[in-house]
Short mmCIF file of C-alpha atoms in Angstrom, two decimals:
data_model
loop_
_atom_site.label_atom_id
_atom_site.label_comp_id
_atom_site.label_asym_id
_atom_site.label_seq_id
_atom_site.Cartn_x
_atom_site.Cartn_y
_atom_site.Cartn_z
CA MET A 1 92.55 93.21 73.85
CA ASP A 2 88.82 94.01 72.48
CA ILE A 3 85.94 92.40 73.23
CA THR A 4 86.29 90.04 70.10
CA GLN A 5 89.57 88.82 71.37
CA ALA A 6 88.64 88.92 75.42
CA ILE A 7 85.27 86.69 73.95
CA GLN A 8 88.07 83.98 72.04
CA SER A 9 90.53 84.19 74.65
CA LEU A 10 87.62 82.83 77.47
CA SER A 11 86.11 80.99 75.18
CA ILE A 12 89.67 79.36 74.84
CA ARG A 13 89.92 78.87 78.57
CA TYR A 14 86.70 77.45 78.68
CA LYS A 15 87.10 74.69 76.94
CA ALA A 16 90.40 74.48 78.25
CA ILE A 17 88.60 73.56 81.07
CA GLN A 18 86.07 71.60 79.99
CA GLN A 19 88.69 69.39 78.57
CA LYS A 20 90.52 68.98 81.57
CA LYS A 21 87.41 67.92 83.64
CA LEU A 22 86.41 65.69 80.72
CA ASP A 23 89.49 63.88 81.41
CA GLU A 24 90.02 63.31 84.95
CA GLU A 25 86.73 61.81 84.56
CA ASN A 26 88.00 59.55 81.85
CA THR A 27 90.99 58.64 83.93
CA MET A 28 88.97 58.37 87.60
CA LEU A 29 86.36 55.88 85.05
CA GLU A 30 89.56 53.80 83.25
CA ASN A 31 90.66 53.81 87.86
CA TYR A 32 87.30 52.36 88.65
CA ARG A 33 87.24 50.17 85.80
CA ILE A 34 91.30 48.65 86.62
CA GLN A 35 89.90 48.32 90.57
CA LEU A 36 86.39 46.06 89.60
CA PRO A 37 88.02 42.58 89.25
CA SER A 38 89.56 42.94 92.35
CA ILE A 39 87.00 44.49 94.36
CA VAL A 40 84.61 41.55 92.80
CA SER A 41 87.08 39.08 93.66
CA ARG A 42 87.12 41.23 97.39
CA TYR A 43 83.77 40.67 97.94
CA ASN A 44 82.20 37.25 96.31
CA LEU A 45 85.30 35.87 98.67
CA ALA A 46 83.75 37.38 101.80
CA ARG A 47 80.28 36.33 100.98
CA VAL A 48 81.44 32.98 100.70
CA ASN A 49 83.53 32.68 103.52
CA ASN A 50 81.93 34.51 106.32
CA PRO A 51 78.32 33.66 106.01
CA PRO A 52 76.77 34.41 109.50
CA VAL A 53 76.57 31.28 111.78
CA ILE A 54 72.84 31.39 112.86
CA THR A 55 72.75 29.18 116.34
CA VAL A 56 70.07 28.99 119.06
CA PRO A 57 71.19 31.87 120.44
CA VAL A 58 71.63 33.80 117.79
CA ILE A 59 68.15 33.59 116.89
CA PHE A 60 67.19 35.01 119.96
CA ASN A 61 69.42 37.66 119.57
CA ARG A 62 71.48 36.46 123.17
CA LYS A 63 74.56 35.55 121.19
CA HIS A 64 76.37 36.97 124.34
CA ASP A 65 74.02 37.03 126.95
CA GLU A 66 75.34 35.35 130.41
CA ASN A 67 71.62 33.60 131.57
CA PHE A 68 70.75 33.10 128.53
CA ILE A 69 73.89 30.49 128.05
CA SER A 70 73.53 29.37 131.24
CA ASP A 71 70.17 28.34 130.45
CA TYR A 72 71.21 26.74 127.63
CA LEU A 73 74.36 25.04 129.77
CA SER A 74 72.04 23.77 132.18
CA TYR A 75 69.94 21.68 129.36
CA ILE A 76 73.22 20.79 128.08
CA ILE A 77 74.16 18.76 130.93
CA ASP A 78 70.85 17.19 132.31
CA PRO A 79 71.05 14.06 131.40
CA GLN A 80 67.41 13.80 132.01
CA LYS A 81 66.36 16.06 128.88
CA ASN A 82 70.17 16.82 126.73
CA GLY A 83 69.48 13.41 124.89
CA ILE A 84 73.54 12.45 125.54
CA GLY A 85 73.31 11.19 129.22
CA THR A 86 75.88 11.63 131.78
CA GLY A 87 78.34 12.81 129.27
CA PRO A 88 78.61 16.37 129.77
CA LEU A 89 78.11 16.78 133.38
CA GLU A 90 80.78 14.07 133.61
CA ALA A 91 83.00 16.31 131.46
CA LEU A 92 82.89 18.82 133.96
CA LEU A 93 83.55 16.83 137.41
CA LYS A 94 86.50 15.42 135.54
CA LEU A 95 87.34 18.95 134.86
CA CYS A 96 86.86 19.78 138.89
CA LYS A 97 89.56 15.87 139.79
CA VAL A 98 86.09 14.14 140.59
CA ASP A 99 86.30 10.48 140.37
CA VAL A 100 82.52 9.64 138.29
CA THR A 101 83.10 6.12 138.28
CA GLU A 102 81.93 5.87 142.02
CA PHE A 103 78.52 8.06 141.34
CA ASP A 104 75.19 7.69 139.43
CA LEU A 105 74.77 10.84 137.52
CA HIS A 106 71.37 9.39 135.49
CA GLU A 107 69.57 11.54 138.07
CA ALA A 108 71.62 14.97 138.38
CA HIS A 109 69.52 17.47 138.19
CA PRO A 110 70.41 21.11 137.89
CA TYR A 111 69.06 23.85 139.43
CA ARG A 112 69.35 27.61 137.56
CA GLU A 113 69.91 30.77 140.52
CA PHE A 114 70.26 29.16 142.94
CA PRO A 115 70.03 31.03 146.14
CA LEU A 116 72.48 31.27 148.36
CA GLY A 117 72.62 33.25 151.05
CA ALA A 118 72.03 36.78 149.37
CA GLY A 119 72.75 35.69 146.02
CA ARG A 120 71.85 33.60 143.82
CA ILE A 121 74.68 30.35 142.31
CA ASP A 122 74.45 30.53 138.03
CA LEU A 123 73.94 26.21 138.60
CA LEU A 124 73.69 24.26 141.01
CA VAL A 125 73.69 21.00 139.80
CA ASP A 126 72.52 17.45 142.78
CA CYS A 127 74.30 14.63 141.46
CA CYS A 128 71.47 12.68 144.00
CA ASP A 129 73.06 13.66 147.40
CA THR A 130 76.54 12.32 146.20
CA VAL A 131 78.00 15.19 144.73
CA VAL A 132 77.16 18.60 144.29
CA LEU A 133 78.79 20.20 141.74
CA GLY A 134 78.52 24.15 141.86
CA VAL A 135 79.35 26.62 138.39
CA GLU A 136 79.19 29.97 138.14
CA ASN A 137 79.53 32.04 134.42
CA LYS A 138 80.98 35.25 133.84
CA ILE A 139 81.35 35.12 130.11
CA PHE A 140 82.69 38.83 129.98
CA SER A 141 80.54 40.46 133.54
CA PRO A 142 83.68 40.96 136.02
CA GLU A 143 82.44 39.35 139.55
CA GLY A 144 80.45 40.63 141.80
CA GLN A 145 82.07 41.45 145.17
CA SER A 146 83.34 38.76 147.14
CA GLN A 147 80.30 36.87 145.40
CA THR A 148 82.07 33.63 145.04
CA ILE A 149 83.62 33.88 148.34
CA ASN A 150 80.27 33.96 149.46
CA TYR A 151 79.07 31.74 147.57
CA GLU A 152 81.53 28.92 149.45
CA ARG A 153 80.62 30.27 152.51
CA GLU A 154 77.60 28.95 151.67
CA LEU A 155 77.33 25.90 149.85
CA ASP A 156 80.63 24.85 153.18
CA LYS A 157 77.20 25.32 155.25
CA LEU A 158 74.90 23.34 153.44
CA TYR A 159 77.03 20.70 152.02
CA PRO A 160 79.24 19.92 155.26
CA ASP A 161 79.58 16.48 154.30
CA ILE A 162 78.87 15.74 150.71
CA LEU A 163 81.98 16.63 147.77
CA HIS A 164 80.52 20.20 146.13
CA PRO A 165 83.22 21.43 143.82
CA MET A 166 82.67 24.45 142.78
CA ILE A 167 83.55 25.86 138.99
CA PHE A 168 84.51 29.56 137.89
CA LEU A 169 83.39 29.64 134.17
CA THR A 170 85.24 32.62 131.91
CA ARG A 171 85.86 32.97 128.38
CA GLU A 172 89.56 33.55 129.50
CA GLY A 173 89.98 30.61 132.66
CA TYR A 174 90.44 33.90 135.35
CA GLN A 175 90.70 32.84 138.98
CA ALA A 176 87.72 33.60 141.11
CA GLY A 177 88.24 35.48 144.30
CA SER A 178 87.62 32.35 146.18
CA LYS A 179 90.42 30.08 145.42
CA GLN A 180 88.31 26.91 145.99
CA PHE A 181 86.54 28.02 142.40
CA ILE A 182 88.60 25.96 140.22
CA PRO A 183 89.00 29.17 137.12
CA VAL A 184 87.56 26.85 133.84
CA SER A 185 88.04 28.69 130.54
CA TYR A 186 85.39 27.79 127.72
CA THR A 187 88.04 26.94 125.64
CA GLN A 188 88.83 24.46 128.17
CA LEU A 189 84.83 23.39 128.26
CA PHE A 190 84.50 23.04 124.54
CA SER A 191 87.47 20.50 124.91
CA VAL A 192 86.19 18.63 127.02
CA PHE A 193 82.30 18.27 125.83
CA LYS A 194 84.13 17.51 122.31
CA LYS A 195 85.12 14.42 123.57
CA VAL A 196 81.51 13.27 124.82
CA PRO A 197 80.58 10.43 122.85
CA VAL A 198 77.65 11.01 120.98
CA ASP A 199 77.73 8.35 118.63
CA HIS A 200 74.74 6.32 120.83
CA VAL A 201 72.61 9.03 120.17
CA THR A 202 69.66 7.99 118.54
CA ASP A 203 67.71 11.39 119.14
CA HIS A 204 68.33 13.60 116.01
CA ARG A 205 66.75 16.99 117.39
CA LYS A 206 68.37 16.53 120.37
CA LEU A 207 72.12 15.85 119.03
CA SER A 208 71.72 18.90 116.71
CA LEU A 209 70.89 21.36 119.74
CA TRP A 210 74.32 19.93 121.61
CA GLU A 211 76.19 19.92 118.16
CA ASP A 212 74.58 23.49 118.57
CA PHE A 213 75.84 24.78 121.63
CA LEU A 214 79.40 23.39 121.01
CA GLN A 215 78.95 26.08 117.66
CA HIS A 216 77.81 28.80 119.68
CA LEU A 217 80.73 28.02 121.93
CA GLU A 218 82.89 28.31 119.62
CA VAL A 219 81.70 31.08 116.66
CA TYR A 220 80.72 33.98 119.35
CA ILE A 221 82.60 32.65 123.01
CA MET A 222 85.78 31.98 121.89
CA GLY A 223 85.97 33.36 118.42
CA THR A 224 85.01 36.26 118.74
CA LYS A 225 85.60 38.90 121.20
CA PRO A 226 82.65 41.55 122.45
CA GLU A 227 85.20 43.61 123.75
CA THR A 228 86.13 45.34 120.70
CA PHE A 229 84.05 45.93 117.71
CA GLU A 230 84.98 44.69 114.11
CA PHE A 231 84.06 45.50 110.40
CA SER A 232 83.18 42.83 108.54
CA ASP A 233 85.20 41.93 105.82
CA LYS A 234 82.73 43.17 103.53
CA SER A 235 82.03 46.35 105.61
CA ARG A 236 86.48 46.89 105.26
CA LEU A 237 85.97 46.55 101.77
CA TYR A 238 82.91 49.18 101.42
CA ILE A 239 85.14 51.44 104.25
CA GLU A 240 88.47 51.59 101.25
CA HIS A 241 86.20 52.20 98.59
CA TYR A 242 83.77 54.65 99.70
CA ASN A 243 84.45 57.25 97.27
CA MET A 244 83.82 55.35 93.92
CA PHE A 245 80.60 54.07 95.31
CA ASN A 246 79.36 57.22 96.61
CA ASP A 247 80.54 58.81 93.72
CA LEU A 248 78.93 55.72 91.11
CA SER A 249 75.52 56.11 93.20
CA ARG A 250 75.50 59.33 93.72
CA THR A 251 76.21 59.29 89.07
CA PHE A 252 73.27 57.08 88.63
CA LYS A 253 70.79 58.58 91.39
CA ASN A 254 71.49 62.06 88.87
CA ASP A 255 70.68 59.91 85.56
CA TRP A 256 67.78 58.39 86.99
CA ALA A 257 66.46 61.51 87.99
CA GLU A 258 67.19 62.51 83.87
CA ALA A 259 66.16 58.76 83.00
CA ILE A 260 62.69 59.26 84.53
CA SER A 261 62.09 63.01 83.21
CA PHE A 262 62.87 61.58 79.83
CA LEU A 263 60.40 58.83 80.09
CA ASP A 264 57.92 61.24 81.72
CA SER A 265 58.41 63.84 78.46
CA SER A 266 58.30 61.00 75.80
CA LEU A 267 54.78 59.80 76.83
CA ASP A 268 53.26 63.62 76.21
CA GLU A 269 54.08 63.18 72.32
CA ARG A 270 52.67 58.98 72.26
CA LEU A 271 49.68 58.28 74.63
CA SER A 272 47.46 58.25 72.05
CA GLY A 273 43.59 59.72 73.31
CA GLY A 274 42.95 61.75 75.71
CA PRO A 275 43.85 64.09 77.17
CA TRP A 276 45.83 62.04 79.73
CA GLU A 277 47.53 63.48 82.44
CA HIS A 278 50.38 61.70 84.31
CA GLY A 279 52.72 62.51 87.36
CA PHE A 280 56.39 60.59 86.74
CA SER A 281 58.58 61.16 90.17
CA ALA A 282 62.60 59.82 90.12
CA THR A 283 61.86 59.50 94.05
CA LYS A 284 58.92 56.56 93.56
CA PRO A 285 58.70 53.52 92.47
CA TRP A 286 55.50 54.66 91.03
CA GLN A 287 54.25 56.40 87.84
CA GLN A 288 50.65 57.01 87.39
CA VAL A 289 48.29 57.93 84.15
CA TRP A 290 45.05 59.19 84.40
CA LYS A 291 42.46 61.43 82.57
CA SER A 292 40.80 63.97 84.31
CA THR A 293 38.03 63.21 84.68
CA TRP A 294 38.86 59.86 86.03
CA ALA A 295 39.91 61.99 89.27
CA THR A 296 37.11 63.76 91.81
CA SER A 297 37.21 64.21 94.92
CA ASP A 298 36.18 61.36 96.47
CA LEU A 299 37.12 58.40 93.50
CA TYR A 300 40.79 58.43 92.09
CA ILE A 301 41.14 56.37 89.08
CA HIS A 302 44.01 55.81 87.27
CA PHE A 303 46.75 53.76 85.22
CA GLU A 304 49.79 53.20 88.06
CA TRP A 305 53.14 51.82 86.92
CA ILE A 306 55.39 50.29 89.23
CA LEU A 307 59.08 50.97 88.28
CA GLY A 308 61.43 52.23 90.68
CA VAL A 309 65.23 51.54 90.69
CA ASP A 310 64.44 47.87 92.55
CA ASP A 311 62.47 47.09 89.55
CA PHE A 312 64.90 48.23 87.11
CA LEU A 313 67.40 46.66 88.02
CA LYS A 314 65.38 43.48 88.59
CA GLY A 315 64.38 44.20 84.84
CA ARG A 316 60.68 44.19 84.97
CA ILE A 317 57.87 46.73 85.19
CA LEU A 318 54.28 45.77 87.32
CA LEU A 319 51.03 47.55 85.46
CA PHE A 320 48.00 48.18 87.88
CA ILE A 321 44.43 50.04 87.18
CA ASP A 322 43.87 51.53 90.39
CA ILE A 323 40.45 52.26 92.00
CA GLU A 324 41.57 54.57 95.07
CA GLY A 325 39.29 57.36 97.33
CA LYS A 326 36.66 57.43 99.81
CA ARG A 327 34.34 55.79 97.03
CA ALA A 328 37.12 53.55 95.88
CA ALA A 329 35.12 50.21 97.83
CA GLN A 330 31.61 51.44 96.60
CA VAL A 331 32.74 50.88 92.87
CA LEU A 332 34.93 48.22 92.58
CA PRO A 333 32.10 45.75 92.60
CA LEU A 334 30.31 47.77 89.59
CA PHE A 335 32.96 45.96 87.34
CA ASP A 336 32.58 43.00 88.16
CA GLU A 337 29.73 42.23 85.95
CA PRO A 338 31.81 43.97 82.42
CA ALA A 339 34.61 41.97 83.69
CA ALA A 340 32.68 39.13 83.12
CA LYS A 341 31.58 40.06 79.90
CA LEU A 342 35.27 40.53 78.87
CA LYS A 343 37.45 37.34 80.33
CA ARG A 344 38.15 36.76 77.04
CA LEU A 345 40.23 39.83 76.21
CA PHE A 346 42.03 40.05 79.18
CA ASP A 347 43.17 35.80 79.08
CA GLU A 348 43.97 36.75 75.60
CA HIS A 349 46.41 39.76 77.15
CA ASP A 350 47.13 37.85 80.05
CA ILE A 351 45.45 40.38 82.68
CA LYS A 352 44.45 39.53 85.83
CA TYR A 353 41.27 41.06 86.95
CA ARG A 354 40.68 42.23 90.67
CA PRO A 355 44.43 40.37 91.32
CA LYS A 356 45.21 39.40 94.91
CA VAL A 357 48.50 41.03 95.15
CA ARG A 358 46.80 44.23 95.04
CA THR A 359 43.30 44.98 96.26
CA ILE A 360 42.35 47.98 94.78
CA ALA A 361 42.96 47.07 91.51
CA ILE A 362 41.04 46.35 88.44
CA ALA A 363 43.95 44.66 86.29
CA TYR A 364 47.30 44.03 86.35
CA LYS A 365 50.42 42.52 84.68
CA GLU A 366 53.77 42.22 84.50
CA TYR A 367 56.18 42.88 82.06
CA SER A 368 59.77 42.52 81.32
CA ILE A 369 62.09 45.04 80.59
CA GLU A 370 65.58 45.62 79.20
CA GLN A 371 67.84 48.67 81.05
CA ASN A 372 67.03 50.86 78.64
CA ILE A 373 65.31 53.87 78.62
CA ASP A 374 63.97 54.34 75.24
CA GLN A 375 63.23 50.43 75.12
CA ILE A 376 60.75 51.08 78.39
CA VAL A 377 59.32 54.25 76.82
CA ASP A 378 58.27 51.85 73.99
CA ARG A 379 57.12 48.99 76.99
CA PHE A 380 54.97 51.82 79.00
CA VAL A 381 53.17 52.29 75.82
CA GLU A 382 52.80 49.13 74.68
CA SER A 383 51.24 47.97 78.15
CA PHE A 384 49.47 51.46 78.33
CA GLU A 385 47.98 50.61 75.08
CA GLU A 386 47.12 46.76 76.16
CA PHE A 387 44.71 48.09 79.19
CA ARG A 388 42.88 50.28 76.82
CA PHE A 389 40.63 47.91 76.29
CA LEU A 390 39.21 49.21 79.77
CA GLU A 391 39.14 52.89 79.00
CA PRO A 392 35.19 52.86 77.83
CA VAL A 393 34.06 50.43 80.80
CA ILE A 394 35.84 52.99 83.49
CA ASP A 395 33.87 55.80 81.69
CA ASP A 396 30.74 53.81 81.61
CA VAL A 397 30.77 53.06 85.21
CA LEU A 398 31.60 56.60 86.39
CA ALA A 399 29.10 57.95 83.67
CA GLN A 400 26.84 55.15 86.17
CA LEU A 401 27.56 56.96 88.90
CA SER A 402 27.03 60.43 88.30
CA MET A 403 23.34 59.28 87.26
CA ARG A 404 22.57 58.24 90.54
CA ARG A 405 23.69 61.00 92.17
#
């Protein structure tokens, strides 16, 4: 085989490889298009059906914190604070088979971390010297060694002649070390609390806290398993289609870099006057154009377009004329007088002088764009020309500064 035949053979093989790669790419894209409706449907379902439930413990990042939940429970069963009355406390006592009709619970008071011997029980409710209720709350953590046995002994010493039922409150309703502690699950607690009548409640704020507590029990104590971890529906969707999402993201990142490069090179031919310098980057959300005379060791004046991926997807670019550098604070006020004389032009072009959104800028405007780079090039040039009436002003201010030196 001579050299010509060898080259022809390599050319044919190269074209075949290229065609195979193109066919594979087209097949992959077609598979993406087929899967996309199902992905969108599942995403919309996950987004609608799984909004986060915000409760008071969640706000404070304490949704499974035993101390926080005990504090909340202490408030909920306090008839002098909860706005619900004695109902929640009565519900707890009924779980202990206590006949609540024999006692006046309106003055009852719960104590948090009540000292008993060498330990502290989570809740001790003094029901006006007629009944004392002890509650040890263990949502997920295990009981300490002989903890409830010691609490039982201490309570028997303190209240030998007063009824003092004891509750061991856990997520699953486990039996405590002390057989005198009545095992109560959070499901049982939720069930009896749901039956507490609240129709009479007129304080809507306190009623909201009551409902918030119940919702927290239902969603975060009974309805989840913090000892295990489960990905959300949206995360599982991402995991299942990771290769597709990663491929699309990587492809867009490469295309975006080429788009910014195209924008940069296109402006070389489109920016009149000058000479203009510009520094564009696909990794930064801003693109800049300036004159060499506007950039010194202590001052940098430039057009700055905010155009990153987020802005591109939102269909907007922002244009500023920024004054930066060590002398910026000294230079910015020098534009006040000429800007006042040019107020009509600022107003005609809907350009803001010294905008609140950017204290280092002497001009600002937002432009809408389409997701088309050719049209964005046009928009860049259009916005640049619209701001050009400030070019001589900048040159004059710099000339004044030069004369002062």
